[in-house]
Amino acid sequence: TNNRLGPLLQQFATVSYAESPNLAWWLAYSDLRVPEVAEGFERTKTIILEAHEQTHNELDNAEFVVVIIPFREQVLYTDAEFQPVLDASNEALFDFCQQHGILVIDTTAAVKEQIQGEAEPIFFRDSHLNERGNEVVAEILAQELNEMLPQQ
């Protein structure tokens, strides 16, 4: 067993595998303390900075916006003790963007709030949004972008 993942997998033991077969993976690979995840996050930040710079250098009247969309397990286990592990990479990305003056929209809280009490799922069995999930995120983005960007 990988010692780095031991505590995370112990947290997973309280959740039925049938509920979410992907939860162990998300707990392990959204944890920025795992070296491979930290390395991937550094690469992501570099690419975001390059894309932001390219947008501003090459396109007039364009804004580069990073959109953070939650994955299935973040929405399913909102009250779980391991929720902070699931949310940490999104929060770190949000903070990074703000520190670098990059427009960022984190839809996580709004998605959780909007679907609370809904019977219809917004994800396929994996972490991909289904049609309803895309509608929810599109509504949130339309509202956020209207508030953020100057009207023309």
PDB file of C-alpha atoms in Angstrom:
ATOM      1  CA  THR A   1       0.000   0.000   0.000  1.00  0.00           C
ATOM      2  CA  ASN A   2       1.174   3.494  -0.812  1.00  0.00           C
ATOM      3  CA  ASN A   3       1.908   5.207   2.542  1.00  0.00           C
ATOM      4  CA  ARG A   4       1.049   8.663   1.183  1.00  0.00           C
ATOM      5  CA  LEU A   5      -2.496   7.565   0.491  1.00  0.00           C
ATOM      6  CA  GLY A   6      -3.140   5.636   3.708  1.00  0.00           C
ATOM      7  CA  PRO A   7      -4.974   8.385   5.638  1.00  0.00           C
ATOM      8  CA  LEU A   8      -7.058   9.271   2.609  1.00  0.00           C
ATOM      9  CA  LEU A   9      -8.080   5.690   2.030  1.00  0.00           C
ATOM     10  CA  GLN A  10      -9.004   5.328   5.702  1.00  0.00           C
ATOM     11  CA  GLN A  11     -11.380   8.266   5.257  1.00  0.00           C
ATOM     12  CA  PHE A  12     -12.838   6.506   2.228  1.00  0.00           C
ATOM     13  CA  ALA A  13     -13.531   3.387   4.303  1.00  0.00           C
ATOM     14  CA  THR A  14     -16.555   5.123   5.830  1.00  0.00           C
ATOM     15  CA  VAL A  15     -18.221   5.406   2.412  1.00  0.00           C
ATOM     16  CA  SER A  16     -19.656   2.500   0.480  1.00  0.00           C
ATOM     17  CA  TYR A  17     -17.762   1.704  -2.716  1.00  0.00           C
ATOM     18  CA  ALA A  18     -21.109   1.147  -4.421  1.00  0.00           C
ATOM     19  CA  GLU A  19     -22.080   4.766  -3.634  1.00  0.00           C
ATOM     20  CA  SER A  20     -19.085   6.136  -5.475  1.00  0.00           C
ATOM     21  CA  PRO A  21     -16.454   3.879  -6.999  1.00  0.00           C
ATOM     22  CA  ASN A  22     -14.464   6.985  -7.970  1.00  0.00           C
ATOM     23  CA  LEU A  23     -14.230   8.492  -4.491  1.00  0.00           C
ATOM     24  CA  ALA A  24     -10.928   6.847  -3.529  1.00  0.00           C
ATOM     25  CA  TRP A  25      -9.373   8.107  -6.752  1.00  0.00           C
ATOM     26  CA  TRP A  26     -10.636  11.673  -6.169  1.00  0.00           C
ATOM     27  CA  LEU A  27      -9.461  11.677  -2.549  1.00  0.00           C
ATOM     28  CA  ALA A  28      -5.993  10.613  -3.629  1.00  0.00           C
ATOM     29  CA  TYR A  29      -5.610  12.671  -6.769  1.00  0.00           C
ATOM     30  CA  SER A  30      -7.133  15.952  -5.679  1.00  0.00           C
ATOM     31  CA  ASP A  31      -4.824  16.080  -2.659  1.00  0.00           C
ATOM     32  CA  LEU A  32      -2.076  18.610  -3.369  1.00  0.00           C
ATOM     33  CA  ARG A  33       0.176  16.887  -0.796  1.00  0.00           C
ATOM     34  CA  VAL A  34       0.598  13.956  -3.197  1.00  0.00           C
ATOM     35  CA  PRO A  35       3.763  14.751  -5.209  1.00  0.00           C
ATOM     36  CA  GLU A  36       2.297  13.767  -8.581  1.00  0.00           C
ATOM     37  CA  VAL A  37      -0.747  15.949  -7.946  1.00  0.00           C
ATOM     38  CA  ALA A  38       1.395  18.885  -6.819  1.00  0.00           C
ATOM     39  CA  GLU A  39       3.510  18.559  -9.969  1.00  0.00           C
ATOM     40  CA  GLY A  40       0.418  18.496 -12.169  1.00  0.00           C
ATOM     41  CA  PHE A  41      -0.971  21.531 -10.358  1.00  0.00           C
ATOM     42  CA  GLU A  42       2.270  23.469 -11.001  1.00  0.00           C
ATOM     43  CA  ARG A  43       2.029  22.623 -14.696  1.00  0.00           C
ATOM     44  CA  THR A  44      -1.599  23.721 -14.727  1.00  0.00           C
ATOM     45  CA  LYS A  45      -0.672  27.082 -13.188  1.00  0.00           C
ATOM     46  CA  THR A  46       2.065  27.608 -15.780  1.00  0.00           C
ATOM     47  CA  ILE A  47      -0.328  26.879 -18.641  1.00  0.00           C
ATOM     48  CA  ILE A  48      -2.977  29.197 -17.196  1.00  0.00           C
ATOM     49  CA  LEU A  49      -0.449  32.038 -16.919  1.00  0.00           C
ATOM     50  CA  GLU A  50       0.684  31.464 -20.508  1.00  0.00           C
ATOM     51  CA  ALA A  51      -2.885  31.365 -21.813  1.00  0.00           C
ATOM     52  CA  HIS A  52      -3.773  34.511 -19.867  1.00  0.00           C
ATOM     53  CA  GLU A  53      -0.777  36.356 -21.279  1.00  0.00           C
ATOM     54  CA  GLN A  54      -1.443  35.138 -24.814  1.00  0.00           C
ATOM     55  CA  THR A  55      -5.075  36.242 -24.606  1.00  0.00           C
ATOM     56  CA  HIS A  56      -4.113  39.752 -23.552  1.00  0.00           C
ATOM     57  CA  ASN A  57      -1.255  40.046 -26.052  1.00  0.00           C
ATOM     58  CA  GLU A  58      -3.065  38.753 -29.119  1.00  0.00           C
ATOM     59  CA  LEU A  59      -6.753  39.551 -28.728  1.00  0.00           C
ATOM     60  CA  ASP A  60      -8.353  42.968 -28.381  1.00  0.00           C
ATOM     61  CA  ASN A  61     -11.377  43.238 -26.105  1.00  0.00           C
ATOM     62  CA  ALA A  62     -11.031  39.650 -24.879  1.00  0.00           C
ATOM     63  CA  GLU A  63     -11.001  38.402 -21.311  1.00  0.00           C
ATOM     64  CA  PHE A  64      -9.420  35.166 -20.195  1.00  0.00           C
ATOM     65  CA  VAL A  65     -11.609  33.471 -17.593  1.00  0.00           C
ATOM     66  CA  VAL A  66     -10.885  30.296 -15.645  1.00  0.00           C
ATOM     67  CA  VAL A  67     -14.027  28.333 -14.782  1.00  0.00           C
ATOM     68  CA  ILE A  68     -13.928  25.816 -11.946  1.00  0.00           C
ATOM     69  CA  ILE A  69     -16.598  23.124 -12.167  1.00  0.00           C
ATOM     70  CA  PRO A  70     -17.011  20.646  -9.320  1.00  0.00           C
ATOM     71  CA  PHE A  71     -16.632  16.957  -9.873  1.00  0.00           C
ATOM     72  CA  ARG A  72     -19.327  14.497  -8.868  1.00  0.00           C
ATOM     73  CA  GLU A  73     -17.892  13.553  -5.474  1.00  0.00           C
ATOM     74  CA  GLN A  74     -17.645  17.195  -4.369  1.00  0.00           C
ATOM     75  CA  VAL A  75     -21.388  17.509  -4.875  1.00  0.00           C
ATOM     76  CA  LEU A  76     -22.338  14.106  -3.424  1.00  0.00           C
ATOM     77  CA  TYR A  77     -20.404  14.341  -0.162  1.00  0.00           C
ATOM     78  CA  THR A  78     -20.860  17.958   0.887  1.00  0.00           C
ATOM     79  CA  ASP A  79     -21.094  17.104   4.599  1.00  0.00           C
ATOM     80  CA  ALA A  80     -18.378  14.440   4.702  1.00  0.00           C
ATOM     81  CA  GLU A  81     -15.368  14.922   6.951  1.00  0.00           C
ATOM     82  CA  PHE A  82     -13.105  14.503   3.921  1.00  0.00           C
ATOM     83  CA  GLN A  83     -14.822  17.311   1.948  1.00  0.00           C
ATOM     84  CA  PRO A  84     -11.894  19.718   2.575  1.00  0.00           C
ATOM     85  CA  VAL A  85      -9.572  17.305   0.739  1.00  0.00           C
ATOM     86  CA  LEU A  86     -11.926  17.219  -2.241  1.00  0.00           C
ATOM     87  CA  ASP A  87     -12.232  21.021  -2.311  1.00  0.00           C
ATOM     88  CA  ALA A  88      -8.570  21.914  -1.679  1.00  0.00           C
ATOM     89  CA  SER A  89      -7.378  21.898  -5.294  1.00  0.00           C
ATOM     90  CA  ASN A  90     -10.313  24.052  -6.449  1.00  0.00           C
ATOM     91  CA  GLU A  91      -9.658  26.519  -3.642  1.00  0.00           C
ATOM     92  CA  ALA A  92      -5.941  26.614  -4.449  1.00  0.00           C
ATOM     93  CA  LEU A  93      -6.698  27.243  -8.133  1.00  0.00           C
ATOM     94  CA  PHE A  94      -9.163  30.009  -7.247  1.00  0.00           C
ATOM     95  CA  ASP A  95      -6.602  31.675  -4.950  1.00  0.00           C
ATOM     96  CA  PHE A  96      -3.865  31.374  -7.595  1.00  0.00           C
ATOM     97  CA  CYS A  97      -6.033  33.065 -10.219  1.00  0.00           C
ATOM     98  CA  GLN A  98      -6.996  35.890  -7.888  1.00  0.00           C
ATOM     99  CA  GLN A  99      -3.360  36.460  -6.902  1.00  0.00           C
ATOM    100  CA  HIS A 100      -2.440  36.816 -10.587  1.00  0.00           C
ATOM    101  CA  GLY A 101      -5.340  39.055 -11.574  1.00  0.00           C
ATOM    102  CA  ILE A 102      -7.008  36.336 -13.636  1.00  0.00           C
ATOM    103  CA  LEU A 103     -10.787  36.327 -13.752  1.00  0.00           C
ATOM    104  CA  VAL A 104     -12.049  33.137 -12.154  1.00  0.00           C
ATOM    105  CA  ILE A 105     -15.484  31.681 -11.565  1.00  0.00           C
ATOM    106  CA  ASP A 106     -15.793  28.806  -9.122  1.00  0.00           C
ATOM    107  CA  THR A 107     -19.191  27.247  -9.728  1.00  0.00           C
ATOM    108  CA  THR A 108     -18.852  24.701  -6.906  1.00  0.00           C
ATOM    109  CA  ALA A 109     -20.920  26.437  -4.204  1.00  0.00           C
ATOM    110  CA  ALA A 110     -23.560  27.609  -6.675  1.00  0.00           C
ATOM    111  CA  VAL A 111     -23.898  24.124  -8.187  1.00  0.00           C
ATOM    112  CA  LYS A 112     -24.298  22.585  -4.729  1.00  0.00           C
ATOM    113  CA  GLU A 113     -26.885  25.192  -3.774  1.00  0.00           C
ATOM    114  CA  GLN A 114     -28.828  24.999  -7.021  1.00  0.00           C
ATOM    115  CA  ILE A 115     -29.192  21.217  -7.038  1.00  0.00           C
ATOM    116  CA  GLN A 116     -29.933  20.829  -3.338  1.00  0.00           C
ATOM    117  CA  GLY A 117     -33.072  18.762  -3.025  1.00  0.00           C
ATOM    118  CA  GLU A 118     -33.261  17.931  -6.739  1.00  0.00           C
ATOM    119  CA  ALA A 119     -33.929  14.308  -7.517  1.00  0.00           C
ATOM    120  CA  GLU A 120     -32.465  14.497 -11.013  1.00  0.00           C
ATOM    121  CA  PRO A 121     -28.713  13.848 -11.064  1.00  0.00           C
ATOM    122  CA  ILE A 122     -26.436  16.321 -12.832  1.00  0.00           C
ATOM    123  CA  PHE A 123     -23.570  13.927 -13.471  1.00  0.00           C
ATOM    124  CA  PHE A 124     -23.206  10.740 -15.410  1.00  0.00           C
ATOM    125  CA  ARG A 125     -21.835   7.811 -13.356  1.00  0.00           C
ATOM    126  CA  ASP A 126     -18.389   9.369 -13.710  1.00  0.00           C
ATOM    127  CA  SER A 127     -17.444  13.005 -13.138  1.00  0.00           C
ATOM    128  CA  HIS A 128     -18.836  14.356 -16.421  1.00  0.00           C
ATOM    129  CA  LEU A 129     -21.869  16.619 -16.391  1.00  0.00           C
ATOM    130  CA  ASN A 130     -25.005  15.299 -18.031  1.00  0.00           C
ATOM    131  CA  GLU A 131     -27.482  17.522 -19.908  1.00  0.00           C
ATOM    132  CA  ARG A 132     -29.055  18.823 -16.693  1.00  0.00           C
ATOM    133  CA  GLY A 133     -25.611  19.469 -15.201  1.00  0.00           C
ATOM    134  CA  ASN A 134     -24.585  21.490 -18.231  1.00  0.00           C
ATOM    135  CA  GLU A 135     -27.787  23.531 -17.941  1.00  0.00           C
ATOM    136  CA  VAL A 136     -27.076  24.268 -14.263  1.00  0.00           C
ATOM    137  CA  VAL A 137     -23.494  25.350 -14.959  1.00  0.00           C
ATOM    138  CA  ALA A 138     -24.545  27.409 -18.011  1.00  0.00           C
ATOM    139  CA  GLU A 139     -27.095  29.320 -15.912  1.00  0.00           C
ATOM    140  CA  ILE A 140     -24.474  30.037 -13.247  1.00  0.00           C
ATOM    141  CA  LEU A 141     -21.892  31.135 -15.831  1.00  0.00           C
ATOM    142  CA  ALA A 142     -24.349  33.418 -17.617  1.00  0.00           C
ATOM    143  CA  GLN A 143     -25.178  35.158 -14.350  1.00  0.00           C
ATOM    144  CA  GLU A 144     -21.544  35.413 -13.213  1.00  0.00           C
ATOM    145  CA  LEU A 145     -20.250  36.643 -16.580  1.00  0.00           C
ATOM    146  CA  ASN A 146     -22.997  39.261 -16.782  1.00  0.00           C
ATOM    147  CA  GLU A 147     -21.884  40.598 -13.410  1.00  0.00           C
ATOM    148  CA  MET A 148     -18.119  40.391 -14.147  1.00  0.00           C
ATOM    149  CA  LEU A 149     -17.712  41.626 -17.665  1.00  0.00           C
ATOM    150  CA  PRO A 150     -18.476  45.099 -18.972  1.00  0.00           C
ATOM    151  CA  GLN A 151     -21.556  45.314 -21.131  1.00  0.00           C
ATOM    152  CA  GLN A 152     -20.940  46.343 -24.730  1.00  0.00           C
TER     153      GLN A 152
END
